[in-house]
Tab-separated table of C-alpha atoms and ligand atoms in Angstrom:
chain	number	residue	atom	x	y	z
A	449	MET	CA	107.796	121.770	67.439
A	450	SER	CA	107.212	118.527	69.138
A	451	ASP	CA	107.495	120.081	72.587
A	452	LYS	CA	105.074	122.588	71.696
A	453	GLU	CA	102.643	119.874	70.754
A	454	LYS	CA	103.383	118.270	74.152
A	455	GLU	CA	102.350	121.310	75.940
A	456	LEU	CA	99.146	121.704	73.830
A	457	ALA	CA	97.949	118.299	74.413
A	458	GLY	CA	99.097	118.486	78.380
A	459	SER	CA	97.094	121.844	78.904
A	460	LYS	CA	93.856	120.528	77.199
A	461	VAL	CA	93.046	118.020	80.343
A	462	SER	CA	91.256	120.898	82.129
A	463	ASP	CA	88.318	119.998	79.790
A	464	PHE	CA	88.074	116.623	81.431
A	465	ILE	CA	88.651	117.372	85.127
A	466	GLU	CA	85.721	117.961	87.449
A	467	ASP	CA	85.400	118.628	91.193
A	468	GLY	CA	85.225	115.667	93.292
A	469	MET	CA	87.272	113.589	90.892
A	470	ILE	CA	89.949	110.685	91.801
A	471	LEU	CA	92.312	110.891	89.336
A	472	GLY	CA	95.451	108.747	88.186
A	473	LEU	CA	98.462	110.642	87.464
A	474	GLY	CA	100.737	109.018	84.702
A	475	THR	CA	104.377	109.898	84.187
A	476	GLY	CA	106.158	111.339	81.173
A	477	SER	CA	107.276	114.463	79.515
A	478	THR	CA	103.806	115.239	78.096
A	479	PHE	CA	102.188	114.586	81.383
A	480	TYR	CA	104.043	116.981	83.070
A	481	TYR	CA	102.334	119.591	80.969
A	482	ALA	CA	98.957	117.927	81.990
A	483	ILE	CA	100.082	117.884	85.728
A	484	LYS	CA	101.192	121.683	85.794
A	485	LYS	CA	97.833	122.382	84.393
A	486	ILE	CA	96.243	119.678	87.204
A	487	GLY	CA	98.353	121.778	89.785
A	488	GLU	CA	97.248	125.327	88.442
A	489	MET	CA	93.362	124.258	88.619
A	490	VAL	CA	94.072	122.951	92.427
A	491	LYS	CA	95.743	126.076	93.383
A	492	ASN	CA	92.373	127.926	91.815
A	493	GLY	CA	90.514	125.958	93.919
A	494	LEU	CA	89.585	122.568	91.852
A	495	LYS	CA	88.992	119.556	94.788
A	496	ILE	CA	90.506	116.395	93.411
A	497	GLU	CA	92.388	113.452	94.979
A	498	ALA	CA	95.060	111.347	92.924
A	499	VAL	CA	96.919	108.596	92.574
A	500	SER	CA	100.192	108.680	91.402
A	501	THR	CA	102.047	105.871	89.275
A	502	SER	CA	105.665	106.675	89.616
A	503	SER	CA	108.096	108.189	92.164
A	504	SER	CA	108.750	111.098	89.669
A	505	THR	CA	104.888	111.842	89.471
A	506	ASP	CA	104.922	111.614	93.461
A	507	THR	CA	107.509	114.533	93.783
A	508	LEU	CA	105.627	116.389	90.801
A	509	ALA	CA	102.350	116.098	92.625
A	510	GLN	CA	103.779	117.134	96.226
A	511	SER	CA	105.388	120.088	94.476
A	512	LEU	CA	102.008	121.225	93.484
A	513	ASN	CA	99.928	120.298	96.526
A	514	ILE	CA	98.153	117.750	94.329
A	515	PRO	CA	96.511	115.540	97.497
A	516	LEU	CA	97.890	111.882	96.871
A	517	LEU	CA	96.248	108.414	97.876
A	518	SER	CA	97.556	105.197	97.599
A	519	ILE	CA	96.233	102.933	95.126
A	520	ASP	CA	94.972	100.531	97.820
A	521	ASP	CA	93.022	103.236	99.158
A	522	VAL	CA	90.466	103.475	96.302
A	523	GLU	CA	88.189	101.362	94.668
A	524	THR	CA	88.126	102.953	91.433
A	525	ILE	CA	89.896	105.886	89.864
A	526	ASP	CA	87.372	108.465	87.342
A	527	LEU	CA	89.853	109.352	85.033
A	528	THR	CA	93.686	108.165	84.335
A	529	ILE	CA	95.642	111.124	82.442
A	530	ASP	CA	99.004	109.725	80.914
A	531	GLY	CA	101.317	109.938	77.895
A	532	ALA	CA	102.108	107.046	75.343
A	533	ASP	CA	104.824	106.171	73.148
A	534	GLU	CA	102.693	104.953	70.285
A	535	VAL	CA	99.074	104.887	69.765
A	536	ASP	CA	97.282	103.078	66.793
A	537	PRO	CA	93.994	103.765	65.181
A	538	ASN	CA	92.238	101.020	67.083
A	539	PHE	CA	93.263	102.987	70.437
A	540	ASN	CA	95.842	100.362	71.282
A	541	GLY	CA	99.384	101.865	72.336
A	542	ILE	CA	102.599	101.213	73.721
A	543	LYS	CA	103.768	102.704	76.969
A	544	GLY	CA	106.864	102.166	79.158
A	545	GLY	CA	109.334	104.401	77.296
A	546	GLY	CA	109.819	106.338	80.926
A	547	GLY	CA	109.964	102.872	82.681
A	548	ALA	CA	106.792	103.457	84.747
A	549	LEU	CA	104.508	100.524	82.552
A	550	LEU	CA	103.997	98.478	85.459
A	551	PHE	CA	102.061	101.115	87.825
A	552	GLU	CA	100.639	102.777	84.889
A	553	LYS	CA	99.032	99.433	83.831
A	554	VAL	CA	97.563	99.079	87.566
A	555	VAL	CA	96.269	102.179	87.729
A	556	ALA	CA	94.983	102.374	84.201
A	557	LYS	CA	93.155	99.208	84.569
A	558	SER	CA	91.628	100.179	87.781
A	559	SER	CA	90.065	103.283	85.904
A	560	LYS	CA	86.645	104.235	84.594
A	561	LYS	CA	87.995	106.398	81.961
A	562	ASN	CA	91.607	106.728	80.283
A	563	LEU	CA	92.809	109.841	78.227
A	564	TRP	CA	96.581	110.073	76.698
A	565	VAL	CA	98.039	113.220	75.839
A	566	VAL	CA	100.380	112.589	72.886
A	567	ASN	CA	102.247	114.966	70.310
A	568	SER	CA	101.243	114.028	66.747
A	569	ALA	CA	104.431	111.800	65.813
A	570	LYS	CA	102.644	109.378	68.318
A	571	MET	CA	100.016	108.280	66.148
A	572	VAL	CA	100.747	105.260	64.149
A	573	ASP	CA	99.090	103.169	61.835
A	574	LYS	CA	100.635	99.966	63.593
A	575	LEU	CA	102.353	99.526	66.798
A	576	GLY	CA	106.393	98.437	66.708
A	577	ALA	CA	108.346	100.963	65.461
A	578	PHE	CA	108.926	102.107	69.244
A	579	PRO	CA	110.771	99.326	71.165
A	580	LEU	CA	108.181	97.410	73.402
A	581	PRO	CA	109.112	97.867	77.128
A	582	ILE	CA	109.080	94.487	78.883
A	583	GLU	CA	109.618	94.674	82.828
A	584	VAL	CA	111.411	91.621	84.097
A	585	VAL	CA	112.470	90.607	87.796
A	586	PRO	CA	116.344	90.757	88.150
A	587	TYR	CA	116.641	87.310	88.786
A	588	ALA	CA	115.215	86.079	85.514
A	589	LEU	CA	116.799	88.863	83.129
A	590	GLY	CA	119.230	86.930	81.627
A	591	ASN	CA	117.105	84.035	81.027
A	592	VAL	CA	114.082	85.983	79.577
A	593	PHE	CA	116.728	88.106	77.240
A	594	LYS	CA	117.891	84.655	75.473
A	595	LYS	CA	114.081	83.340	75.279
A	596	LEU	CA	113.338	86.849	73.812
A	597	GLU	CA	116.345	86.827	71.261
A	598	ALA	CA	115.568	83.096	70.256
A	599	ARG	CA	112.320	84.392	69.149
A	600	GLY	CA	113.745	86.905	67.120
A	601	TYR	CA	112.359	89.989	69.301
A	602	ASN	CA	115.798	91.778	69.285
A	603	PRO	CA	115.969	92.446	72.952
A	604	ARG	CA	117.980	95.272	74.723
A	605	ILE	CA	118.577	95.413	78.164
A	606	ARG	CA	117.458	99.038	79.125
A	607	MET	CA	120.632	100.895	80.579
A	608	ARG	CA	120.889	104.396	82.596
A	609	ASP	CA	124.295	105.892	83.549
A	610	GLY	CA	125.881	102.888	82.577
A	611	GLU	CA	123.922	100.606	85.050
A	612	LYS	CA	120.927	98.184	84.247
A	613	TYR	CA	118.093	100.734	84.573
A	614	LEU	CA	115.763	99.913	87.752
A	615	THR	CA	111.712	100.762	87.959
A	616	ASP	CA	110.322	101.791	91.249
A	617	SER	CA	109.586	98.172	92.109
A	618	GLY	CA	113.561	97.515	91.620
A	619	ASN	CA	113.002	95.535	88.134
A	620	ASN	CA	114.711	95.663	84.785
A	621	ILE	CA	113.325	96.471	81.496
A	622	ILE	CA	114.346	94.672	78.441
A	623	ASP	CA	113.340	96.854	75.512
A	624	ALA	CA	112.306	94.399	72.323
A	625	SER	CA	112.520	96.100	68.787
A	626	LEU	CA	109.791	93.707	67.162
A	627	GLY	CA	109.067	96.361	63.953
A	628	ALA	CA	105.085	95.821	62.886
A	629	ILE	CA	103.383	93.943	65.733
A	630	GLU	CA	100.722	91.786	63.663
A	631	ASP	CA	98.584	90.587	66.484
A	632	ALA	CA	99.610	92.837	69.844
A	633	TYR	CA	96.715	90.202	71.657
A	634	LYS	CA	98.408	87.277	71.202
A	635	LEU	CA	101.623	88.719	71.934
A	636	GLU	CA	100.588	90.327	75.027
A	637	VAL	CA	99.523	86.933	76.310
A	638	GLU	CA	102.816	85.292	74.708
A	639	LEU	CA	105.130	87.797	76.932
A	640	ASN	CA	103.305	87.581	79.730
A	641	MET	CA	103.491	83.730	79.787
A	642	ILE	CA	107.328	83.933	80.423
A	643	PRO	CA	108.232	83.407	83.953
A	644	GLY	CA	110.390	86.225	85.175
A	645	VAL	CA	107.998	88.532	83.086
A	646	VAL	CA	106.332	91.271	85.397
A	647	GLU	CA	104.162	93.270	82.838
A	648	ASN	CA	104.902	94.589	79.319
A	649	GLY	CA	103.970	97.561	77.225
A	650	LEU	CA	101.178	96.908	75.236
A	651	PHE	CA	97.999	98.702	76.699
A	652	LEU	CA	95.168	97.360	74.421
A	653	ASP	CA	91.640	98.100	75.126
A	654	VAL	CA	92.554	100.574	77.665
A	655	VAL	CA	92.675	104.180	76.331
A	656	ASP	CA	89.054	106.054	75.796
A	657	ILE	CA	90.295	109.578	74.651
A	658	VAL	CA	93.434	110.657	73.050
A	659	ILE	CA	94.305	114.635	72.827
A	660	VAL	CA	97.177	114.719	70.251
A	661	GLY	CA	98.931	117.933	69.658
A	662	LYS	CA	99.131	118.928	66.392
A	663	GLY	CA	101.033	121.821	65.366
A	664	ASN	CA	99.548	125.151	66.740
A	665	GLY	CA	96.216	123.306	67.979
A	666	VAL	CA	95.045	120.085	69.454
A	667	GLU	CA	92.838	117.202	68.310
A	668	VAL	CA	90.629	115.271	70.337
A	669	ILE	CA	89.899	111.800	69.333
A	670	LYS	CA	87.421	109.624	71.249
A	671	LYS	CA	86.881	105.809	71.016
A	672	SER	CA	83.577	105.054	69.646
A	673	SER	CA	81.695	102.645	72.099
B	1143	5RP	C1	106.219	105.969	81.162
B	1143	5RP	C2	105.302	106.228	79.883
B	1143	5RP	C3	104.688	107.810	78.977
B	1143	5RP	O1	103.873	107.886	79.129
B	1143	5RP	C4	105.514	107.521	77.653
B	1143	5RP	O2	106.791	106.868	77.673
B	1143	5RP	C5	105.348	108.853	76.939
B	1143	5RP	O3	106.515	109.789	77.726
B	1143	5RP	P1	106.595	111.138	77.025
B	1143	5RP	O4	105.293	111.946	76.969
B	1143	5RP	O5	107.855	111.529	77.426
B	1143	5RP	O6	106.933	110.899	75.458
B	1143	5RP	O7	104.676	105.320	79.336
B	1143	5RP	O8	106.100	104.739	81.254
């Protein structure tokens, strides 16, 4: 059911893409359906260029003949399409379940518009049930872990195949199980003030449009300006 919802949401992105756009390409299993759709559109003649947010998306984009640019080569990105782990009624979200939060935030914050594709389970009343990813330089991993633990943030070092997870930048990730986040803005600043923290997965005031896969259909929700 939930994969069907991801596919429905991802495929709907075609409504928002126009010839000549520079797109930001996100990362993840829902975004997978969006990039497949974009690839299909490119095959049918759509002219776009794109900036990718991860090595896995680089590979997918190349396999679909989507022309890629470096983030350094663009002034602004017209539209970034990405997934999310949680989205609240204020259009704030948690991202980074797939480990690409740093590049995703760089690209999102360089974009005129951001669109997220999610399945219905991602829509929440309050952020925080999903563990918040925090990207940390390896040197400071243990130090940051202890600071988070002392603050009661229930940190866990992300592992993959028995090793510490490494991001595309060679950093580690700590997932913090916070429970309901009362003040996400305050928390974002607090986390980024800890030396060694590179970025965190709070995406506040970033997204403009959310496409939610719901059962056999989709709902498109737009942030009122
Ligand atoms: C990767 C992300 C993903 O967009 C997020 O984790 C959602 O992934 P999925 O669509 O696979 O559930 O932020 O860093």
